[in-house]
Short mmCIF file of C-alpha atoms in Angstrom, two decimals:
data_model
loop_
_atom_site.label_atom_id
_atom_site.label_comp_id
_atom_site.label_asym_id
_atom_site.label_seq_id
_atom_site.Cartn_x
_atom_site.Cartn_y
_atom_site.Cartn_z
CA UNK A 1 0.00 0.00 0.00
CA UNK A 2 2.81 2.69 1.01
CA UNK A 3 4.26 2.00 -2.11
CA UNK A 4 1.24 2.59 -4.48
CA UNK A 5 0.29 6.07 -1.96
CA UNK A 6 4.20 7.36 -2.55
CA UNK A 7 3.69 6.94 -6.49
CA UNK A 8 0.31 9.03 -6.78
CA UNK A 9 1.59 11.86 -4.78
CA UNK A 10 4.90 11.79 -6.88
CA UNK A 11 3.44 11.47 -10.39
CA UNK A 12 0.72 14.42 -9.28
CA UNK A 13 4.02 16.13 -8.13
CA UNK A 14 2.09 16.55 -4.30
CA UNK A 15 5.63 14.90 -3.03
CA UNK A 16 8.81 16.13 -2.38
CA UNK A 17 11.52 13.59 -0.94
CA UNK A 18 10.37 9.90 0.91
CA UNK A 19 8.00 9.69 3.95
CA UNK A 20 8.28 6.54 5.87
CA UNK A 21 5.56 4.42 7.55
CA UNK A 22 5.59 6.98 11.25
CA UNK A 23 4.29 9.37 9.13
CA UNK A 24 2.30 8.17 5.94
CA UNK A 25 -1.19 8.70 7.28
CA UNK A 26 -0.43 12.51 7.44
CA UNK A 27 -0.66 12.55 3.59
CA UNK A 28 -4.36 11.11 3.61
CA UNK A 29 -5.31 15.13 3.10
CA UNK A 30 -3.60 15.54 -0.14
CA UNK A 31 -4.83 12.27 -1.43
CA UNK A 32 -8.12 13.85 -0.95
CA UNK A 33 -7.35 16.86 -2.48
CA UNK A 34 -5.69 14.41 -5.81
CA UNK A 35 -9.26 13.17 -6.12
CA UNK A 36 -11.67 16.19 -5.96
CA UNK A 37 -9.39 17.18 -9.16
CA UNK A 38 -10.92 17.71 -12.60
CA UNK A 39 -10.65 14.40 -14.27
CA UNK A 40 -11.62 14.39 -18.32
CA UNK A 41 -13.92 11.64 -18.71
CA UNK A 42 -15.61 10.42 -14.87
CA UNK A 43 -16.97 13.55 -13.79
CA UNK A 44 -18.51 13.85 -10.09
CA UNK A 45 -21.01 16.45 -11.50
CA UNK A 46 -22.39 14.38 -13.37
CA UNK A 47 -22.87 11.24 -10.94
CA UNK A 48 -24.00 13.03 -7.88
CA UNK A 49 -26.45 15.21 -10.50
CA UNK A 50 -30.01 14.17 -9.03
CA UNK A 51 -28.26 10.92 -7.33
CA UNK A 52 -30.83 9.26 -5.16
CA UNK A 53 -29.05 7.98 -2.41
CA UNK A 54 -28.82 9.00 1.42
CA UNK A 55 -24.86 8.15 1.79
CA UNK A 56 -23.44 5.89 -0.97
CA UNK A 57 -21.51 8.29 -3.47
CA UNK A 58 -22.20 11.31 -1.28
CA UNK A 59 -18.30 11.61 -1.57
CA UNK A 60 -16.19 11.02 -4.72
CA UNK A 61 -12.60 10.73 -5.36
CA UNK A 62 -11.85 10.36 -8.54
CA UNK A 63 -8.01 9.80 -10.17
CA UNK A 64 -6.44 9.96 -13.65
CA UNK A 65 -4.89 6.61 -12.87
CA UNK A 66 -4.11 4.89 -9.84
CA UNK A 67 -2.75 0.76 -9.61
CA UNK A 68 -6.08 -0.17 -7.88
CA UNK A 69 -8.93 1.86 -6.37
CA UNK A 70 -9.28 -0.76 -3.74
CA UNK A 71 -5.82 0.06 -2.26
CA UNK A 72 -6.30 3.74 -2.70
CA UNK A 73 -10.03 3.24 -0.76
CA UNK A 74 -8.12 0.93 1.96
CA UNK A 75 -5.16 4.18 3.00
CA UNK A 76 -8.43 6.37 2.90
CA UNK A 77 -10.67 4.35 5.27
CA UNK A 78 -7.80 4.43 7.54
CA UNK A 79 -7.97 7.78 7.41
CA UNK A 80 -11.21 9.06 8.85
CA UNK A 81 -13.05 8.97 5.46
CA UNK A 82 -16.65 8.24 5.85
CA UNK A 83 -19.21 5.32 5.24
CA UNK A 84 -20.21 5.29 1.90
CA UNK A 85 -17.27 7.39 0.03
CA UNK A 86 -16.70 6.10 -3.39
CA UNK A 87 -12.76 5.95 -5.11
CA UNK A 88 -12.71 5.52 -8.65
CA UNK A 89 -10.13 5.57 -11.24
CA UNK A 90 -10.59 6.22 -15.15
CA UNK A 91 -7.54 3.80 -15.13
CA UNK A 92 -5.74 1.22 -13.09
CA UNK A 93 -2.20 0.23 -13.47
CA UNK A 94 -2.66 -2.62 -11.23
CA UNK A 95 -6.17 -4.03 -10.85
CA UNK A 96 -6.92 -7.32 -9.19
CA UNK A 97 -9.22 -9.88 -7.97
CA UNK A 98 -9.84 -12.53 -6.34
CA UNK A 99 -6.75 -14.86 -5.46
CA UNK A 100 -4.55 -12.05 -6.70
CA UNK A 101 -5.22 -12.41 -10.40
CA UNK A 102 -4.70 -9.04 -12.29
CA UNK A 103 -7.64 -6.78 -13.86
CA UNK A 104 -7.47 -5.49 -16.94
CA UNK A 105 -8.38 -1.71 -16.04
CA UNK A 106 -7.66 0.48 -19.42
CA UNK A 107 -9.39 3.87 -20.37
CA UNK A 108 -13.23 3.02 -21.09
CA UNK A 109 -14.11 0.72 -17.90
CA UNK A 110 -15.39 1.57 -14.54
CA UNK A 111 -13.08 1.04 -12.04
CA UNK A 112 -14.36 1.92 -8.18
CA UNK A 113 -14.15 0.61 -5.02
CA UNK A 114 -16.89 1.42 -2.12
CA UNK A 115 -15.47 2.31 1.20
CA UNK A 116 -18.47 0.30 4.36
CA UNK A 117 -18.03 0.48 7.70
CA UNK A 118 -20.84 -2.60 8.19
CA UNK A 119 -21.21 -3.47 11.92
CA UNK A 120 -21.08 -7.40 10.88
CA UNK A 121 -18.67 -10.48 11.70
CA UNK A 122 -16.66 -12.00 9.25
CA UNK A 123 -19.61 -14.83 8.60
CA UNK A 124 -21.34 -12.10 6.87
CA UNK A 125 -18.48 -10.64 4.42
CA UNK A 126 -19.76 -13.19 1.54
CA UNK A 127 -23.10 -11.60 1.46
CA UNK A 128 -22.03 -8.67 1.13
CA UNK A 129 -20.44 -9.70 -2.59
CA UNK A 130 -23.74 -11.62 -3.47
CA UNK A 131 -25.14 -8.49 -2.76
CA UNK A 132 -23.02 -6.11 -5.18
CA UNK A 133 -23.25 -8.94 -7.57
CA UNK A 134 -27.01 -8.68 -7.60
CA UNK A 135 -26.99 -4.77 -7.07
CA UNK A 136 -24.52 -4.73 -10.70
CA UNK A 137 -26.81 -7.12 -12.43
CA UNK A 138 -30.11 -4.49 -12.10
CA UNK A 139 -27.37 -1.94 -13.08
CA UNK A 140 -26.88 -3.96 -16.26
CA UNK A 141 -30.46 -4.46 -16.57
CA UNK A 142 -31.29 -1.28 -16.36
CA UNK A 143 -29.14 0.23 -19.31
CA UNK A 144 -30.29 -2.75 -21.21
CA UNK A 145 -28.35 -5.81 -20.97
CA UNK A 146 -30.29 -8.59 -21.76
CA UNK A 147 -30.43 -11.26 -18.70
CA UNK A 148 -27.27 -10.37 -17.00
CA UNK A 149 -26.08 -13.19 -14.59
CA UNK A 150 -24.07 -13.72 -11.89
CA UNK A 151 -21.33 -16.54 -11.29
CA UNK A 152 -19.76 -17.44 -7.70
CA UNK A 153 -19.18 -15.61 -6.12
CA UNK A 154 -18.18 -12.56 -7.77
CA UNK A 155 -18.40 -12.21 -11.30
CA UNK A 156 -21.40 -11.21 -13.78
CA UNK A 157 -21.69 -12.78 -16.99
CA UNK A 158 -23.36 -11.88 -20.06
CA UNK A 159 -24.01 -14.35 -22.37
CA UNK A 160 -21.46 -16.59 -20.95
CA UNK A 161 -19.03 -14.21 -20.89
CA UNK A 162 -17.73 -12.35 -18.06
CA UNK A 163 -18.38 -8.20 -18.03
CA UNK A 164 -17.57 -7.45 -14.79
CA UNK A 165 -15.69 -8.52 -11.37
CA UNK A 166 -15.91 -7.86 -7.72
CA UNK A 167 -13.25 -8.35 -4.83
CA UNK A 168 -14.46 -7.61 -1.23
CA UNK A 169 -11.37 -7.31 1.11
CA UNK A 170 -11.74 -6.15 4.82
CA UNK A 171 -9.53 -3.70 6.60
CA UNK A 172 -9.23 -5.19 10.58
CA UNK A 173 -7.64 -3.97 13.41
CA UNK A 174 -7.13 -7.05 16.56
CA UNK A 175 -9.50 -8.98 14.68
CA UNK A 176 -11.78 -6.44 14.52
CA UNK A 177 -13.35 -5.50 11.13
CA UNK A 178 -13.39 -1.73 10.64
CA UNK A 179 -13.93 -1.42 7.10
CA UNK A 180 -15.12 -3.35 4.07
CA UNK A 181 -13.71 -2.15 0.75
CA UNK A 182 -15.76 -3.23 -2.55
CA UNK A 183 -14.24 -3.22 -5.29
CA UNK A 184 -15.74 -3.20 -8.68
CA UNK A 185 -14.45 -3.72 -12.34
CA UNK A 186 -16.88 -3.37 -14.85
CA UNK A 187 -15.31 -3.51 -18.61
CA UNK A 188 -17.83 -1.15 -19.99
CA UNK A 189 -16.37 0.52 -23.49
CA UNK A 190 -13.56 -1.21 -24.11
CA UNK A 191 -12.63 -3.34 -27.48
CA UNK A 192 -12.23 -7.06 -26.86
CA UNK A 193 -9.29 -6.90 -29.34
CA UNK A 194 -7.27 -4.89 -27.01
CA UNK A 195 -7.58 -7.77 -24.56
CA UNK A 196 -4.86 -10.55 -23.85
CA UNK A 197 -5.81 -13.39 -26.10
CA UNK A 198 -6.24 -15.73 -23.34
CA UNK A 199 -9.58 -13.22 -22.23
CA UNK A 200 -10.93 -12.36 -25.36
CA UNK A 201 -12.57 -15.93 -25.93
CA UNK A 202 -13.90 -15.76 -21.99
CA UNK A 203 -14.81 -11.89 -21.85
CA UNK A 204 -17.11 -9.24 -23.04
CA UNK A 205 -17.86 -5.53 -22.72
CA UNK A 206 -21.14 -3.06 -22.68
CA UNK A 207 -19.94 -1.69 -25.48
CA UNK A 208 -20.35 -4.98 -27.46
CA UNK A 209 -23.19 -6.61 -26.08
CA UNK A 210 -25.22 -3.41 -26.36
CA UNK A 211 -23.94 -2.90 -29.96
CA UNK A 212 -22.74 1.10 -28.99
CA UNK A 213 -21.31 2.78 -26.15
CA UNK A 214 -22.54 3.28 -22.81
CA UNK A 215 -22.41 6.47 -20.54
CA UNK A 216 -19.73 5.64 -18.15
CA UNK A 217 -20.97 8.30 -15.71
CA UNK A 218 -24.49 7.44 -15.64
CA UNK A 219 -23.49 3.49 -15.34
CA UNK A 220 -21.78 4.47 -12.17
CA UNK A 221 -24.57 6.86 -10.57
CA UNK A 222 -27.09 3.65 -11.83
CA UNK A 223 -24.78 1.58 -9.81
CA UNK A 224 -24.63 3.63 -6.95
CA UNK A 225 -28.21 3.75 -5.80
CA UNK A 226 -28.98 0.04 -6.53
CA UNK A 227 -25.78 -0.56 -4.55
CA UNK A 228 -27.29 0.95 -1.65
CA UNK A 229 -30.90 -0.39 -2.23
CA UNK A 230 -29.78 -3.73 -1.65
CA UNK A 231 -26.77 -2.85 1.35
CA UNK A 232 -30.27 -1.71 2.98
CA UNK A 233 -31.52 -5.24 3.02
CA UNK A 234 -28.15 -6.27 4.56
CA UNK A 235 -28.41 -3.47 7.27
CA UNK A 236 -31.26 -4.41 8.33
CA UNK A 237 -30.23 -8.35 8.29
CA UNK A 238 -32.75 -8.71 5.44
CA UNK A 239 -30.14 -11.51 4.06
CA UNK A 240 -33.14 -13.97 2.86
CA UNK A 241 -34.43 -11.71 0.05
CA UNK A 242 -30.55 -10.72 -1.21
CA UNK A 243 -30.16 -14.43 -1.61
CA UNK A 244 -33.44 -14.97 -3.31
CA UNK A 245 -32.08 -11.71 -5.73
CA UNK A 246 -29.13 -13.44 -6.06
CA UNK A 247 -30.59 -17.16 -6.63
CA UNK A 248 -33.09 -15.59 -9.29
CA UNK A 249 -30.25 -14.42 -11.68
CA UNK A 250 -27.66 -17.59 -10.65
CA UNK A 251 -25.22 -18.64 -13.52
CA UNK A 252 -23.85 -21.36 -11.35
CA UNK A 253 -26.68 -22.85 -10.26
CA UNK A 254 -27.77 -26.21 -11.91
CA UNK A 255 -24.52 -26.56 -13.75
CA UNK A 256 -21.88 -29.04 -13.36
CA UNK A 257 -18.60 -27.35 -11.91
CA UNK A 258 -15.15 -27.47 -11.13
CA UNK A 259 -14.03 -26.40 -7.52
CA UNK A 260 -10.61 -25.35 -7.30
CA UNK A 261 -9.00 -25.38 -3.92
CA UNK A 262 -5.51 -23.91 -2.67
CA UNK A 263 -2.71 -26.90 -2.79
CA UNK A 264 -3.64 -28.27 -6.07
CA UNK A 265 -7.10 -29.14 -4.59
CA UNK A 266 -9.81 -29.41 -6.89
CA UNK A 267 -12.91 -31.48 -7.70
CA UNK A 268 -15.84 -31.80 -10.28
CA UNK A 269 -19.68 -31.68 -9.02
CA UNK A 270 -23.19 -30.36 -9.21
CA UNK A 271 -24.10 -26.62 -8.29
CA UNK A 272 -27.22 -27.22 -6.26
CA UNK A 273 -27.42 -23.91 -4.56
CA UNK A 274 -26.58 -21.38 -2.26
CA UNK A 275 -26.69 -21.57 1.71
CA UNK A 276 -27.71 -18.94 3.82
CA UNK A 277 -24.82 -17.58 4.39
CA UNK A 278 -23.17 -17.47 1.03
CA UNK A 279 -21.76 -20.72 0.32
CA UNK A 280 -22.28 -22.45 -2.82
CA UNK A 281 -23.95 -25.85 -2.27
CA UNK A 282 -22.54 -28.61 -4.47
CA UNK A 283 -23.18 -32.34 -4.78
CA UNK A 284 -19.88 -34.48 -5.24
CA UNK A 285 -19.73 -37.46 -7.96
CA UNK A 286 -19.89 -39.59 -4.87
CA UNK A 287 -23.41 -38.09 -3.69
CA UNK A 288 -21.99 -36.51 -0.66
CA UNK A 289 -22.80 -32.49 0.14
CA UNK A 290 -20.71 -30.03 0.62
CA UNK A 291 -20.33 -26.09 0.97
CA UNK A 292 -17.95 -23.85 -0.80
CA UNK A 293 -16.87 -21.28 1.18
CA UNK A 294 -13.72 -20.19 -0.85
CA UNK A 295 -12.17 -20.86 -3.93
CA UNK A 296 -12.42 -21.09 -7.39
CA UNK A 297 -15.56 -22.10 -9.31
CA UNK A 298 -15.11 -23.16 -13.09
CA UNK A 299 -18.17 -23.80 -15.02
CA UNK A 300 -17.61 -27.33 -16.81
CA UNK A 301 -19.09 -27.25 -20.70
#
């Protein structure tokens, strides 16, 4: 993290000399100050214009280019910055998700993270990106995706192919969690040529499926307020219906799957469903049960 902090403030030129770790958090101010800047193509007027929500989005801080808006939203939350604040970047250098794998975060995607201070043990942090899963699917559905769906436990797929990702990380203190950051990637206009080959088979953008682009700023004010329609349910431990939400636009349920542990562990079975507290339910070739609770989930052709 100090690194990624020390190169924003150099490249903006906010920096003069090295700070070391006694005295990094007195810099949180000017990385403030780097994202109420004038960026050319996110633009704050335009989200918070007529933004219906009480607290999500209420405070923006938007960067040229950062290596991931999660990391940038992690020093923040550290920092006294409240509930609900929104990072966003028109680019990231170095986006990620889940297990570490990188993000490709060019010029044309929407790249934010969410900054939640959720009064909730750590049984509860999986809901909470079933929940931004289904809260980016109506987002999708409302611009006009057709049938947008979501695999476990964090990506959405459109017509098999993935359009967006999600990585939920928690910021503790003694155990304790004090902030949850969520982080969302959605590749919005972007040209599937410009992808690695490896992706371009496996992934798609807005800007393809909906044959023209899509306004990037509106997306992420859309985004916003179904983001906190649904983190209402989960404040108010409403976790039933965000799992029937969820259930009701499923990619992974009622398919056969792979289940890829750490240590080379991995197994084929049957998606059956979803438990109540996030877990995907599979059946094993040998009948027996058994909940996911981490890991990777391949869907088998």
């Amino acid at each position: 993290m100090k690194d990624e902090i020390l190169k924003l403030l150099n490249e903006e030129g906010n920096l003069s000399g090295e700070i070391d770790d006694a005295n990094i958090n007195d810099f949180a101010r000017l990385i403030e100050d780097i994202g109420k800047k004038k960026t050319e193509h996110i633009k704050s007027s335009e989200i918070t214009k007529e933004l219906n929500t009480k607290y999500v989005g209420k405070n923006l801080y938007i960067y040229k280019e950062v290596g991931s808006t999660n990391t940038v939203a992690k020093f923040l939350s550290r920092n006294g910055i409240k509930n609900g604040s929104v990072v966003i970047a028109e680019k990231q250098t170095s986006g990620r998700g889940r297990s570490g794998k990188s993000w490709e975060s060019p010029l044309g995607g929407v790249w934010l993270s969410i900054i939640l201070e959720p009064d909730v043990d750590y049984s509860k942090i999986p809901l909470i990106t079933l929940a931004t899963g289904v809260a980016v699917a109506k987002t999708l559905e409302k611009i006009g995706a057709e049938n947008p769906e979501i695999k476990w436990p964090n990506d959405i797929m459109i017509n098999g192919k993935k359009v967006c990702g999600i990585l939920t990380e928690s910021v503790t203190n003694f155990n304790i969690i004090e902030n949850v950051i969520v982080g969302v990637g959605i590749d919005a206009n972007l040209n599937i040529e410009d992808f690695p080959k490896e992706l371009q088979n496996i992934t798609t953008t807005l800007e393809k499926e909906l044959d023209g682009k899509v306004d990037e700023n509106l997306l992420i004010k859309t985004f916003l307020e179904e983001f906190e329609e649904i983190s209402e349910l989960f404040n108010h431990e409403c976790y039933e219906a965000i799992l029937k939400e969820w259930r009701n636009r499923s990619y992974t349920i009622g398919k056969t799957v792979e289940i890829r542990k750490p240590f080379n562990e991995y197994y084929e079975a049957y998606a059956i469903g979803i438990s109540k507290e996030g877990s995907l339910i599979v059946e094993k070739t040998d009948g027996t049960l058994e909940k996911v609770i981490s890991g990777e989930c391949i869907i088998k052709n």
